[in-house]
Amino acid sequence: MTAGILIPDVGPIQRASVLGRVNPLVKLGIALAWLVGMGLTLDVRPPLILTLITLIAGLQLGGIAPTALARRIAPLWLAVLGIVLANLVFSAHNPDPLATELFRMGPLRVTQEAVDAAAGLGARVLSIISVGAVFALTTDATFLIDSLVQLGRVSPRFAYGTLAAYQAVPKLADDLGTLRATRRLRGLREWHPRLIVGMLVRAIRHADQLAIAMDARGFGSGPRSTYRPVRWQPLDAVVAIAALAILVAALVVSR
Amino acid sequence: MPEGGVFRSRDADLEAIELMTTLNPAQPSAQTSPFAAWRTRDILLAAVIGVVFGVVFAIWNGIYYGLQLAKPLPDALYGMWLVPAVLAPLLIRRPGAAVFAEMVAAGVSTLFGSPWGPDTLLSGFVQGAAAELVFAMAGYQRWSLPVLSVAAIASALGAFVHDWAIYYADVATDVQLLRLALMAVSAVVFAAFGSLAIERSLGRSGVLRGRSA
Amino acid sequence: MGAGIVLQDPASQLVMERVGDDVAFGLENLAWPLGTMRRRVPEALQSVGLAGFEERRSTRLSGGEQQRVAIAGVLAQAPGLLVLDEPTANLDPDGAAVVARILATLRDQRAATIVLVEHRASLAWPLADVVLALDQQGCPIAAGPPADVLRAARALERAGIWLPDDADGSQAPAQADKLGPVSRSHGTLPILELHDVRFAFEGGDPVLREVDLGVSPGDRVALMGPNGSGKTTLLRLAMGLLRPTAGEVQLGSRDPWRLAPAQIARLAGYVVQDPELGFLADTVREEVELGLDAEQLVFAHELCERLALPLESFADRSPYQLSGGEQRRLSLVTGLARRPLLLALDEPTYGQDRRGHEALVAALDELVEQGSAVLAATHDERFAQDATDRRIELAAGWIVGELGPRDGRAEYGIVVAGQGELETS
């Protein structure tokens, strides 16, 4: 309903897929390891290799429809553009007299070194975008929270409190739409910082009611059992090892 | 004049129900020291601030990209991403609120398709932790504009270091410093002044009633 | 034995993404063993007529279904005391009827003590062994078996409590007697016209199909139909908040979608379902005066007086701190302040007691007498009787029935099969 917000929809196909069944903590760990790994190089090849593998895995092992993946990634090229431009135009190499000059545009001198670095950083962003999209489209929020609690030792009160608050997203998006409608019909421009207050008032009332409803159902009153037991599985180890091998291979290629 | 009948304000009904349902003796009572355990409603408040700003971030991302050609000027908008790290502790006044709310916002934003993917979580942690440090040094007792501003700037500084390493590794130092200046000013405007303005409006609306703030 | 609570707003009780997990949430908190929970969850869902819903997303259910999930979650714990706070206040009549049936079954089973807080007396009365009527200060007016409490009928009415007999609207005066002087002024140009309008959200099923509708100055139109039938969407198309997928919408002979906010605000006012979503300011004074010119200001202040919100006592209060009825009247003030040619209202009687209802009807009558038109989406039969003289019935996006001012009630009730959102139980 509210433009520009892609509320994630992880359907039964994605949940039952290989990437859907891999523990979300493993996926987060891989994302972090790859991020650190990409931080070690400005070469354009390793992030492009990871991007390609991530997208193929998302389609083949994640059950994501090509259109859904494209729709999610499409608006994000602007982020790549921004990073590339910033590093290209403001590169520390450009003023360096020893660097190889490619061309000049008025006061702007662009060097080969700057182009290389900007390309590497742009490719890095591309790999981050792909990993983020595949993660979001294959990760069930309940599975993530259950894993954080049962395997990651996160406090169940904070974890399930967050999950409960997260259920309010469609309601909040509707509230935002209605508040904008109100502004328009009262002759005011639709977007205004004040909208945040309107949303927060509603959100806080919602939170207070939820807290009462949850306390009334014995939340946080003592030891808890679990309706959805989560354990590490062989699949998690296989995927983790494969992902690390891919990272090492991608980094070696660049040497 | 007086409203009729059994239907009064929703707040009154909720208060009545809260009294009827003292099911949860494990909950610490209100009005305790900042180091007392979080009540469920504190957790939900912080979480819901994170969720609201996760939605705001999704919109803000769009505005920020739309201005990419004007780099680094869009960084004057950066402060919006730091608001939960200041607003949540200001409203809840318990240790951990900055990190928790900022990470919830980052998590929601990740699931909504933030371009920064799971790196958003790392940013969220850094931004929240930097603000948290300042509030901890103030003993979770002082909530004046200067304290909020320092926390906001600390949060911006954390974000700046993170972004330099991951996204702007090749950018010249003078432009980096310009970015930092823009981010710091933006942080004070959005996160410090913004949070205070929001707190004032929310206070008038009555939804914060019964909280320590 | 514990107590279980069901609150008014079904959405604010949903903790988990999926229905089965939500029902299990309370059991987990009580540390029930896994095997027992796996048996108990389907049983509890079955008892509210939602067998097989375990994997459904709770946020995508209708309000009635969500409320039944909340009841199932409480029943799963086998509570000794079940407290329900206006469990049907946010539901459409179909949803409310199913919830009432479930409560009747629970009552017959005598499985728990049930405390039902309710202002729809027609729902509560037949269920109750004991009725406790409270006035606005929370003091008891009468208590005892339902028949005994009814003897205090006058006192109940004075406190603004609906009595069970009022509920079906049968006591309301025949609508034909009540037509205002300017009703349906023939020959004037319609203020709102929809021609063959279709609407669907991106990638979704059509919400409205082939809708033709004209509203003229002096018209008082009720849009009726179950939740999901397209009432709110139709209002939003009329206000230019949505753009039709096909067909044409004209508000004051112009496309409302293309109008600037300042222009549309002169033509139309919109009172949204939940008054709080119509508030934009910290105080009642700011709220009332926001964006008005000098002449409108005078009128707005006058409206405040007439709707019992005098600024001398209300100016500095927060809109969010007002009672439900005051909030509704404030949103009416903001909707009426520009003397719109068309006032659109979405479920204007949601949460209103008898006095609020009467004040609302009077204010709308007055607006229509000045030549404006009213278009109200509602499922409140009584409001439609008292405040409107034309009804449009929607079902699954089609206009399936229309009733003019003098057609009488009996002929009404054409409904096509295959509506979008029928409750199943």
mmCIF file of N, CA and C in Angstrom, chain A residues 1 8-10 15 140-142 146 160 163-164 166-167 170-171 175 177-190 194 197-198 201-202 205-206 209-210 212-214 216-229, chain C residues 5 7 9 11-12 14-18 20-26 28-29 31-32 34 37-38 41 55 57 59-60 73 77 201 236 239-241 256-257 259 261 264-265 268 270 272 274 276-282 287 290 320 334 338:
data_model
loop_
_atom_site.group_PDB
_atom_site.id
_atom_site.type_symbol
_atom_site.label_atom_id
_atom_site.label_comp_id
_atom_site.label_asym_id
_atom_site.label_seq_id
_atom_site.Cartn_x
_atom_site.Cartn_y
_atom_site.Cartn_z
ATOM 1 N N MET A 1 0.835 -1.204 0.000
ATOM 2 C CA MET A 1 0.000 0.000 0.000
ATOM 3 C C MET A 1 0.868 1.252 0.000
ATOM 4 N N PRO A 8 8.829 -7.892 3.110
ATOM 5 C CA PRO A 8 9.359 -9.170 2.667
ATOM 6 C C PRO A 8 8.297 -10.256 2.689
ATOM 7 N N ASP A 9 8.312 -11.069 1.665
ATOM 8 C CA ASP A 9 7.336 -12.144 1.600
ATOM 9 C C ASP A 9 8.086 -13.442 1.342
ATOM 10 N N VAL A 10 8.411 -14.159 2.420
ATOM 11 C CA VAL A 10 9.110 -15.416 2.283
ATOM 12 C C VAL A 10 8.054 -16.507 2.233
ATOM 13 N N ARG A 15 10.867 -21.047 1.931
ATOM 14 C CA ARG A 15 11.147 -21.597 3.262
ATOM 15 C C ARG A 15 11.603 -23.044 3.183
ATOM 16 N N ASP A 140 13.069 -16.670 7.004
ATOM 17 C CA ASP A 140 11.824 -16.545 7.725
ATOM 18 C C ASP A 140 12.097 -15.884 9.083
ATOM 19 N N ALA A 141 11.359 -14.820 9.383
ATOM 20 C CA ALA A 141 11.642 -14.060 10.604
ATOM 21 C C ALA A 141 11.506 -14.921 11.863
ATOM 22 N N THR A 142 10.497 -15.798 11.889
ATOM 23 C CA THR A 142 10.310 -16.655 13.067
ATOM 24 C C THR A 142 11.515 -17.579 13.262
ATOM 25 N N ASP A 146 13.810 -17.669 16.533
ATOM 26 C CA ASP A 146 13.961 -18.930 17.262
ATOM 27 C C ASP A 146 15.432 -19.323 17.365
ATOM 28 N N TYR A 160 11.462 -12.255 21.331
ATOM 29 C CA TYR A 160 10.044 -12.384 20.968
ATOM 30 C C TYR A 160 9.312 -11.044 21.082
ATOM 31 N N LEU A 163 9.906 -9.697 17.717
ATOM 32 C CA LEU A 163 9.077 -10.367 16.703
ATOM 33 C C LEU A 163 7.637 -9.869 16.784
ATOM 34 N N ALA A 164 7.146 -9.692 18.013
ATOM 35 C CA ALA A 164 5.777 -9.198 18.177
ATOM 36 C C ALA A 164 5.641 -7.784 17.617
ATOM 37 N N TYR A 166 7.406 -6.521 15.320
ATOM 38 C CA TYR A 166 7.577 -6.609 13.865
ATOM 39 C C TYR A 166 6.244 -6.912 13.163
ATOM 40 N N GLN A 167 5.350 -7.617 13.863
ATOM 41 C CA GLN A 167 4.043 -7.923 13.263
ATOM 42 C C GLN A 167 3.243 -6.651 12.977
ATOM 43 N N PRO A 170 2.617 -4.067 8.806
ATOM 44 C CA PRO A 170 1.536 -3.719 7.876
ATOM 45 C C PRO A 170 0.611 -2.640 8.446
ATOM 46 N N LYS A 171 0.347 -2.737 9.750
ATOM 47 C CA LYS A 171 -0.505 -1.746 10.403
ATOM 48 C C LYS A 171 0.143 -0.362 10.358
ATOM 49 N N ASP A 175 -1.189 2.997 8.696
ATOM 50 C CA ASP A 175 -1.319 4.231 9.475
ATOM 51 C C ASP A 175 -0.649 5.387 8.743
ATOM 52 N N GLY A 177 -0.136 5.683 5.568
ATOM 53 C CA GLY A 177 -0.953 6.043 4.413
ATOM 54 C C GLY A 177 -2.137 6.916 4.820
ATOM 55 N N THR A 178 -2.790 6.557 5.924
ATOM 56 C CA THR A 178 -3.967 7.317 6.363
ATOM 57 C C THR A 178 -3.569 8.708 6.855
ATOM 58 N N LEU A 179 -2.447 8.802 7.560
ATOM 59 C CA LEU A 179 -1.994 10.117 8.026
ATOM 60 C C LEU A 179 -1.687 11.030 6.841
ATOM 61 N N ARG A 180 -1.093 10.460 5.798
ATOM 62 C CA ARG A 180 -0.802 11.266 4.610
ATOM 63 C C ARG A 180 -2.103 11.710 3.954
ATOM 64 N N ALA A 181 -3.079 10.804 3.908
ATOM 65 C CA ALA A 181 -4.388 11.159 3.335
ATOM 66 C C ALA A 181 -4.994 12.323 4.110
ATOM 67 N N THR A 182 -4.904 12.253 5.438
ATOM 68 C CA THR A 182 -5.435 13.320 6.273
ATOM 69 C C THR A 182 -4.788 14.653 5.930
ATOM 70 N N ARG A 183 -3.471 14.636 5.784
ATOM 71 C CA ARG A 183 -2.772 15.890 5.478
ATOM 72 C C ARG A 183 -3.262 16.456 4.152
ATOM 73 N N ARG A 184 -3.364 15.590 3.152
ATOM 74 C CA ARG A 184 -3.766 16.048 1.819
ATOM 75 C C ARG A 184 -5.162 16.659 1.849
ATOM 76 N N LEU A 185 -6.077 15.994 2.537
ATOM 77 C CA LEU A 185 -7.450 16.488 2.546
ATOM 78 C C LEU A 185 -7.608 17.723 3.421
ATOM 79 N N ARG A 186 -6.576 18.064 4.159
ATOM 80 C CA ARG A 186 -6.632 19.315 4.911
ATOM 81 C C ARG A 186 -5.735 20.364 4.262
ATOM 82 N N GLY A 187 -5.411 20.140 3.011
ATOM 83 C CA GLY A 187 -4.730 21.162 2.226
ATOM 84 C C GLY A 187 -3.251 21.290 2.535
ATOM 85 N N LEU A 188 -2.650 20.271 3.138
ATOM 86 C CA LEU A 188 -1.230 20.354 3.504
ATOM 87 C C LEU A 188 -0.429 19.404 2.627
ATOM 88 N N ARG A 189 0.875 19.696 2.485
ATOM 89 C CA ARG A 189 1.657 18.756 1.692
ATOM 90 C C ARG A 189 1.778 17.436 2.452
ATOM 91 N N GLU A 190 1.833 16.348 1.677
ATOM 92 C CA GLU A 190 1.653 15.033 2.299
ATOM 93 C C GLU A 190 2.816 14.613 3.187
ATOM 94 N N ARG A 194 6.421 15.709 10.869
ATOM 95 C CA ARG A 194 5.409 15.476 11.896
ATOM 96 C C ARG A 194 4.759 14.083 11.767
ATOM 97 N N VAL A 197 5.642 11.617 14.437
ATOM 98 C CA VAL A 197 4.969 11.669 15.741
ATOM 99 C C VAL A 197 3.648 10.896 15.679
ATOM 100 N N GLY A 198 2.874 11.145 14.608
ATOM 101 C CA GLY A 198 1.608 10.434 14.452
ATOM 102 C C GLY A 198 1.810 8.928 14.456
ATOM 103 N N VAL A 201 2.898 7.737 18.070
ATOM 104 C CA VAL A 201 1.800 7.678 19.042
ATOM 105 C C VAL A 201 1.045 6.368 18.888
ATOM 106 N N ARG A 202 0.722 6.045 17.637
ATOM 107 C CA ARG A 202 -0.015 4.805 17.378
ATOM 108 C C ARG A 202 0.828 3.592 17.747
ATOM 109 N N ARG A 205 1.045 3.128 21.577
ATOM 110 C CA ARG A 205 -0.195 2.536 22.101
ATOM 111 C C ARG A 205 -0.245 1.051 21.792
ATOM 112 N N HIS A 206 0.103 0.735 20.552
ATOM 113 C CA HIS A 206 0.118 -0.657 20.124
ATOM 114 C C HIS A 206 1.071 -1.465 20.999
ATOM 115 N N GLN A 209 -0.362 -2.095 24.471
ATOM 116 C CA GLN A 209 -1.399 -3.130 24.461
ATOM 117 C C GLN A 209 -0.787 -4.506 24.281
ATOM 118 N N LEU A 210 0.194 -4.595 23.369
ATOM 119 C CA LEU A 210 0.856 -5.872 23.150
ATOM 120 C C LEU A 210 1.527 -6.342 24.433
ATOM 121 N N ILE A 212 0.720 -5.726 27.466
ATOM 122 C CA ILE A 212 -0.300 -6.233 28.391
ATOM 123 C C ILE A 212 -0.775 -7.609 27.953
ATOM 124 N N ALA A 213 -1.058 -7.751 26.652
ATOM 125 C CA ALA A 213 -1.532 -9.038 26.147
ATOM 126 C C ALA A 213 -0.476 -10.124 26.375
ATOM 127 N N MET A 214 0.800 -9.766 26.184
ATOM 128 C CA MET A 214 1.861 -10.769 26.334
ATOM 129 C C MET A 214 2.068 -11.128 27.801
ATOM 130 N N ALA A 216 -0.158 -10.967 30.067
ATOM 131 C CA ALA A 216 -1.327 -11.736 30.484
ATOM 132 C C ALA A 216 -1.212 -13.186 30.057
ATOM 133 N N ARG A 217 -0.388 -13.450 29.055
ATOM 134 C CA ARG A 217 -0.183 -14.836 28.641
ATOM 135 C C ARG A 217 1.105 -15.394 29.238
ATOM 136 N N GLY A 218 1.559 -14.783 30.314
ATOM 137 C CA GLY A 218 2.653 -15.359 31.095
ATOM 138 C C GLY A 218 4.036 -15.119 30.525
ATOM 139 N N PHE A 219 4.187 -14.092 29.662
ATOM 140 C CA PHE A 219 5.475 -13.848 29.016
ATOM 141 C C PHE A 219 6.515 -13.409 30.037
ATOM 142 N N GLY A 220 7.653 -14.065 30.037
ATOM 143 C CA GLY A 220 8.742 -13.665 30.906
ATOM 144 C C GLY A 220 8.548 -14.027 32.360
ATOM 145 N N SER A 221 7.566 -14.883 32.650
ATOM 146 C CA SER A 221 7.275 -15.164 34.056
ATOM 147 C C SER A 221 8.152 -16.279 34.611
ATOM 148 N N GLY A 222 8.867 -16.978 33.772
ATOM 149 C CA GLY A 222 9.710 -18.051 34.286
ATOM 150 C C GLY A 222 10.296 -18.841 33.144
ATOM 151 N N PRO A 223 10.727 -20.060 33.410
ATOM 152 C CA PRO A 223 11.311 -20.855 32.323
ATOM 153 C C PRO A 223 10.274 -21.129 31.237
ATOM 154 N N ARG A 224 10.749 -21.211 30.028
ATOM 155 C CA ARG A 224 9.908 -21.331 28.865
ATOM 156 C C ARG A 224 10.203 -22.640 28.166
ATOM 157 N N SER A 225 9.211 -23.256 27.560
ATOM 158 C CA SER A 225 9.486 -24.383 26.676
ATOM 159 C C SER A 225 9.409 -23.854 25.246
ATOM 160 N N THR A 226 9.649 -24.720 24.282
ATOM 161 C CA THR A 226 9.606 -24.223 22.911
ATOM 162 C C THR A 226 8.781 -25.113 21.999
ATOM 163 N N TYR A 227 7.970 -24.473 21.191
ATOM 164 C CA TYR A 227 7.059 -25.153 20.275
ATOM 165 C C TYR A 227 7.764 -25.490 18.965
ATOM 166 N N ARG A 228 8.862 -24.800 18.699
ATOM 167 C CA ARG A 228 9.584 -25.012 17.440
ATOM 168 C C ARG A 228 11.070 -25.239 17.752
ATOM 169 N N PRO A 229 11.433 -26.448 18.160
ATOM 170 C CA PRO A 229 12.842 -26.676 18.521
ATOM 171 C C PRO A 229 13.746 -26.453 17.308
ATOM 172 N N ILE C 5 -7.069 -13.017 28.994
ATOM 173 C CA ILE C 5 -7.662 -11.740 28.593
ATOM 174 C C ILE C 5 -7.673 -11.620 27.069
ATOM 175 N N LEU C 7 -8.415 -8.623 24.281
ATOM 176 C CA LEU C 7 -8.586 -7.171 24.210
ATOM 177 C C LEU C 7 -9.395 -6.770 22.981
ATOM 178 N N ASP C 9 -8.676 -4.605 20.373
ATOM 179 C CA ASP C 9 -8.067 -4.534 19.056
ATOM 180 C C ASP C 9 -7.388 -5.862 18.745
ATOM 181 N N ALA C 11 -5.531 -6.852 16.368
ATOM 182 C CA ALA C 11 -4.170 -6.801 15.831
ATOM 183 C C ALA C 11 -3.136 -6.586 16.924
ATOM 184 N N SER C 12 -3.537 -5.966 18.049
ATOM 185 C CA SER C 12 -2.528 -5.695 19.065
ATOM 186 C C SER C 12 -2.361 -6.865 20.032
ATOM 187 N N LEU C 14 -1.553 -9.982 18.517
ATOM 188 C CA LEU C 14 -0.825 -10.967 17.734
ATOM 189 C C LEU C 14 0.653 -10.861 18.053
ATOM 190 N N VAL C 15 1.225 -11.953 18.500
ATOM 191 C CA VAL C 15 2.631 -11.941 18.873
ATOM 192 C C VAL C 15 3.471 -12.586 17.782
ATOM 193 N N MET C 16 2.965 -13.692 17.225
ATOM 194 C CA MET C 16 3.765 -14.492 16.304
ATOM 195 C C MET C 16 3.266 -14.327 14.876
ATOM 196 N N GLU C 17 4.164 -14.662 13.948
ATOM 197 C CA GLU C 17 3.820 -14.526 12.528
ATOM 198 C C GLU C 17 2.732 -15.485 12.091
ATOM 199 N N ARG C 18 2.772 -16.716 12.627
ATOM 200 C CA ARG C 18 1.825 -17.716 12.150
ATOM 201 C C ARG C 18 0.864 -18.124 13.261
ATOM 202 N N GLY C 20 -0.583 -20.923 14.336
ATOM 203 C CA GLY C 20 -0.290 -22.002 15.276
ATOM 204 C C GLY C 20 0.713 -21.549 16.334
ATOM 205 N N ASP C 21 1.740 -20.839 15.906
ATOM 206 C CA ASP C 21 2.764 -20.356 16.838
ATOM 207 C C ASP C 21 2.168 -19.370 17.827
ATOM 208 N N ASP C 22 1.214 -18.578 17.351
ATOM 209 C CA ASP C 22 0.600 -17.596 18.236
ATOM 210 C C ASP C 22 -0.208 -18.283 19.333
ATOM 211 N N VAL C 23 -0.952 -19.313 18.950
ATOM 212 C CA VAL C 23 -1.735 -20.041 19.956
ATOM 213 C C VAL C 23 -0.795 -20.705 20.960
ATOM 214 N N ALA C 24 0.353 -21.188 20.468
ATOM 215 C CA ALA C 24 1.295 -21.885 21.347
ATOM 216 C C ALA C 24 2.063 -20.932 22.260
ATOM 217 N N PHE C 25 2.060 -19.627 21.926
ATOM 218 C CA PHE C 25 2.909 -18.675 22.652
ATOM 219 C C PHE C 25 2.680 -18.720 24.169
ATOM 220 N N GLY C 26 1.417 -18.700 24.575
ATOM 221 C CA GLY C 26 1.116 -18.722 26.005
ATOM 222 C C GLY C 26 1.536 -20.034 26.654
ATOM 223 N N GLU C 28 4.034 -21.969 25.710
ATOM 224 C CA GLU C 28 5.501 -21.932 25.848
ATOM 225 C C GLU C 28 5.883 -21.177 27.117
ATOM 226 N N ASN C 29 5.198 -20.051 27.339
ATOM 227 C CA ASN C 29 5.522 -19.246 28.521
ATOM 228 C C ASN C 29 5.253 -20.008 29.811
ATOM 229 N N ALA C 31 5.760 -23.120 29.991
ATOM 230 C CA ALA C 31 6.680 -24.264 29.920
ATOM 231 C C ALA C 31 5.962 -25.589 29.743
ATOM 232 N N TRP C 32 4.916 -25.595 28.904
ATOM 233 C CA TRP C 32 4.273 -26.878 28.604
ATOM 234 C C TRP C 32 5.225 -27.739 27.782
ATOM 235 N N LEU C 34 6.489 -30.175 24.783
ATOM 236 C CA LEU C 34 6.227 -30.053 23.346
ATOM 237 C C LEU C 34 5.060 -30.930 22.886
ATOM 238 N N MET C 37 1.737 -29.488 23.788
ATOM 239 C CA MET C 37 1.418 -28.301 22.994
ATOM 240 C C MET C 37 0.943 -28.709 21.609
ATOM 241 N N ARG C 38 1.607 -29.714 21.017
ATOM 242 C CA ARG C 38 1.225 -30.120 19.658
ATOM 243 C C ARG C 38 -0.182 -30.687 19.634
ATOM 244 N N VAL C 41 -2.752 -27.189 20.556
ATOM 245 C CA VAL C 41 -2.916 -26.080 19.605
ATOM 246 C C VAL C 41 -4.031 -26.351 18.583
ATOM 247 N N GLU C 55 -0.653 -22.713 9.809
ATOM 248 C CA GLU C 55 0.437 -22.121 9.036
ATOM 249 C C GLU C 55 0.078 -20.759 8.429
ATOM 250 N N ARG C 57 -0.567 -16.784 7.929
ATOM 251 C CA ARG C 57 0.027 -15.575 8.495
ATOM 252 C C ARG C 57 -1.021 -14.822 9.300
ATOM 253 N N THR C 59 -1.145 -11.783 10.376
ATOM 254 C CA THR C 59 -1.462 -10.412 9.963
ATOM 255 C C THR C 59 -2.347 -10.369 8.719
ATOM 256 N N ARG C 60 -2.490 -11.496 8.013
ATOM 257 C CA ARG C 60 -3.304 -11.458 6.797
ATOM 258 C C ARG C 60 -4.725 -11.929 7.039
ATOM 259 N N GLY C 73 -5.826 -18.612 21.627
ATOM 260 C CA GLY C 73 -4.587 -18.556 22.385
ATOM 261 C C GLY C 73 -4.848 -18.545 23.881
ATOM 262 N N GLN C 77 -4.808 -22.310 27.148
ATOM 263 C CA GLN C 77 -4.265 -22.414 28.502
ATOM 264 C C GLN C 77 -5.304 -22.891 29.501
ATOM 265 N N PHE C 201 -4.900 -3.042 -6.518
ATOM 266 C CA PHE C 201 -3.541 -2.728 -6.096
ATOM 267 C C PHE C 201 -2.574 -3.504 -6.979
ATOM 268 N N ARG C 236 -11.446 6.473 -0.960
ATOM 269 C CA ARG C 236 -10.119 7.001 -1.265
ATOM 270 C C ARG C 236 -9.982 7.381 -2.738
ATOM 271 N N MET C 239 -11.557 10.766 -3.096
ATOM 272 C CA MET C 239 -10.754 11.850 -2.530
ATOM 273 C C MET C 239 -9.455 12.039 -3.303
ATOM 274 N N GLY C 240 -9.238 11.244 -4.338
ATOM 275 C CA GLY C 240 -8.001 11.374 -5.103
ATOM 276 C C GLY C 240 -6.789 10.833 -4.365
ATOM 277 N N LEU C 241 -7.006 9.958 -3.408
ATOM 278 C CA LEU C 241 -5.878 9.361 -2.683
ATOM 279 C C LEU C 241 -5.366 8.140 -3.421
ATOM 280 N N PRO C 256 -9.741 14.202 -9.157
ATOM 281 C CA PRO C 256 -9.194 14.510 -7.824
ATOM 282 C C PRO C 256 -7.744 14.080 -7.667
ATOM 283 N N TRP C 257 -7.321 13.073 -8.422
ATOM 284 C CA TRP C 257 -5.947 12.595 -8.313
ATOM 285 C C TRP C 257 -4.959 13.697 -8.693
ATOM 286 N N LEU C 259 -5.475 16.995 -8.436
ATOM 287 C CA LEU C 259 -5.623 18.256 -7.702
ATOM 288 C C LEU C 259 -4.527 18.407 -6.651
ATOM 289 N N PRO C 261 -3.164 19.563 -2.959
ATOM 290 C CA PRO C 261 -3.837 19.465 -1.666
ATOM 291 C C PRO C 261 -4.722 20.680 -1.362
ATOM 292 N N ILE C 264 -7.996 20.356 -3.353
ATOM 293 C CA ILE C 264 -8.899 19.277 -2.955
ATOM 294 C C ILE C 264 -9.519 19.570 -1.597
ATOM 295 N N ALA C 265 -8.745 20.246 -0.739
ATOM 296 C CA ALA C 265 -9.258 20.526 0.597
ATOM 297 C C ALA C 265 -10.460 21.462 0.540
ATOM 298 N N ALA C 268 -13.451 18.783 -0.637
ATOM 299 C CA ALA C 268 -13.834 17.598 0.119
ATOM 300 C C ALA C 268 -13.201 17.585 1.502
ATOM 301 N N TYR C 270 -12.456 14.709 4.769
ATOM 302 C CA TYR C 270 -12.347 13.257 4.955
ATOM 303 C C TYR C 270 -12.190 12.976 6.441
ATOM 304 N N VAL C 272 -11.458 10.089 8.816
ATOM 305 C CA VAL C 272 -11.005 8.704 8.721
ATOM 306 C C VAL C 272 -11.581 7.872 9.855
ATOM 307 N N ASP C 274 -10.346 5.899 12.197
ATOM 308 C CA ASP C 274 -9.800 6.058 13.529
ATOM 309 C C ASP C 274 -9.417 7.522 13.704
ATOM 310 N N GLU C 276 -7.699 9.191 15.601
ATOM 311 C CA GLU C 276 -6.297 9.509 15.909
ATOM 312 C C GLU C 276 -5.446 9.621 14.652
ATOM 313 N N LEU C 277 -5.854 8.944 13.588
ATOM 314 C CA LEU C 277 -5.092 9.052 12.349
ATOM 315 C C LEU C 277 -5.463 10.308 11.582
ATOM 316 N N GLY C 278 -6.374 11.102 12.146
ATOM 317 C CA GLY C 278 -6.706 12.376 11.537
ATOM 318 C C GLY C 278 -6.079 13.532 12.289
ATOM 319 N N PHE C 279 -5.245 13.235 13.279
ATOM 320 C CA PHE C 279 -4.663 14.308 14.096
ATOM 321 C C PHE C 279 -3.229 14.598 13.683
ATOM 322 N N LEU C 280 -2.924 15.894 13.633
ATOM 323 C CA LEU C 280 -1.620 16.306 13.129
ATOM 324 C C LEU C 280 -0.919 17.283 14.071
ATOM 325 N N ALA C 281 -1.495 17.587 15.224
ATOM 326 C CA ALA C 281 -0.918 18.645 16.053
ATOM 327 C C ALA C 281 -0.883 18.227 17.525
ATOM 328 N N ASP C 282 -0.172 19.044 18.325
ATOM 329 C CA ASP C 282 -0.003 18.743 19.743
ATOM 330 C C ASP C 282 -1.193 19.168 20.593
ATOM 331 N N GLU C 287 -4.758 21.895 16.212
ATOM 332 C CA GLU C 287 -5.413 20.911 15.357
ATOM 333 C C GLU C 287 -6.558 21.561 14.586
ATOM 334 N N LEU C 290 -5.200 24.409 11.991
ATOM 335 C CA LEU C 290 -4.168 24.061 11.019
ATOM 336 C C LEU C 290 -4.608 24.350 9.580
ATOM 337 N N TYR C 320 -4.867 13.599 21.423
ATOM 338 C CA TYR C 320 -4.751 12.183 21.755
ATOM 339 C C TYR C 320 -5.258 11.856 23.149
ATOM 340 N N THR C 334 -12.519 19.199 12.108
ATOM 341 C CA THR C 334 -11.483 19.402 11.092
ATOM 342 C C THR C 334 -12.002 19.036 9.704
ATOM 343 N N ARG C 338 -13.753 23.566 6.461
ATOM 344 C CA ARG C 338 -13.657 24.239 5.161
ATOM 345 C C ARG C 338 -14.975 24.204 4.407
#
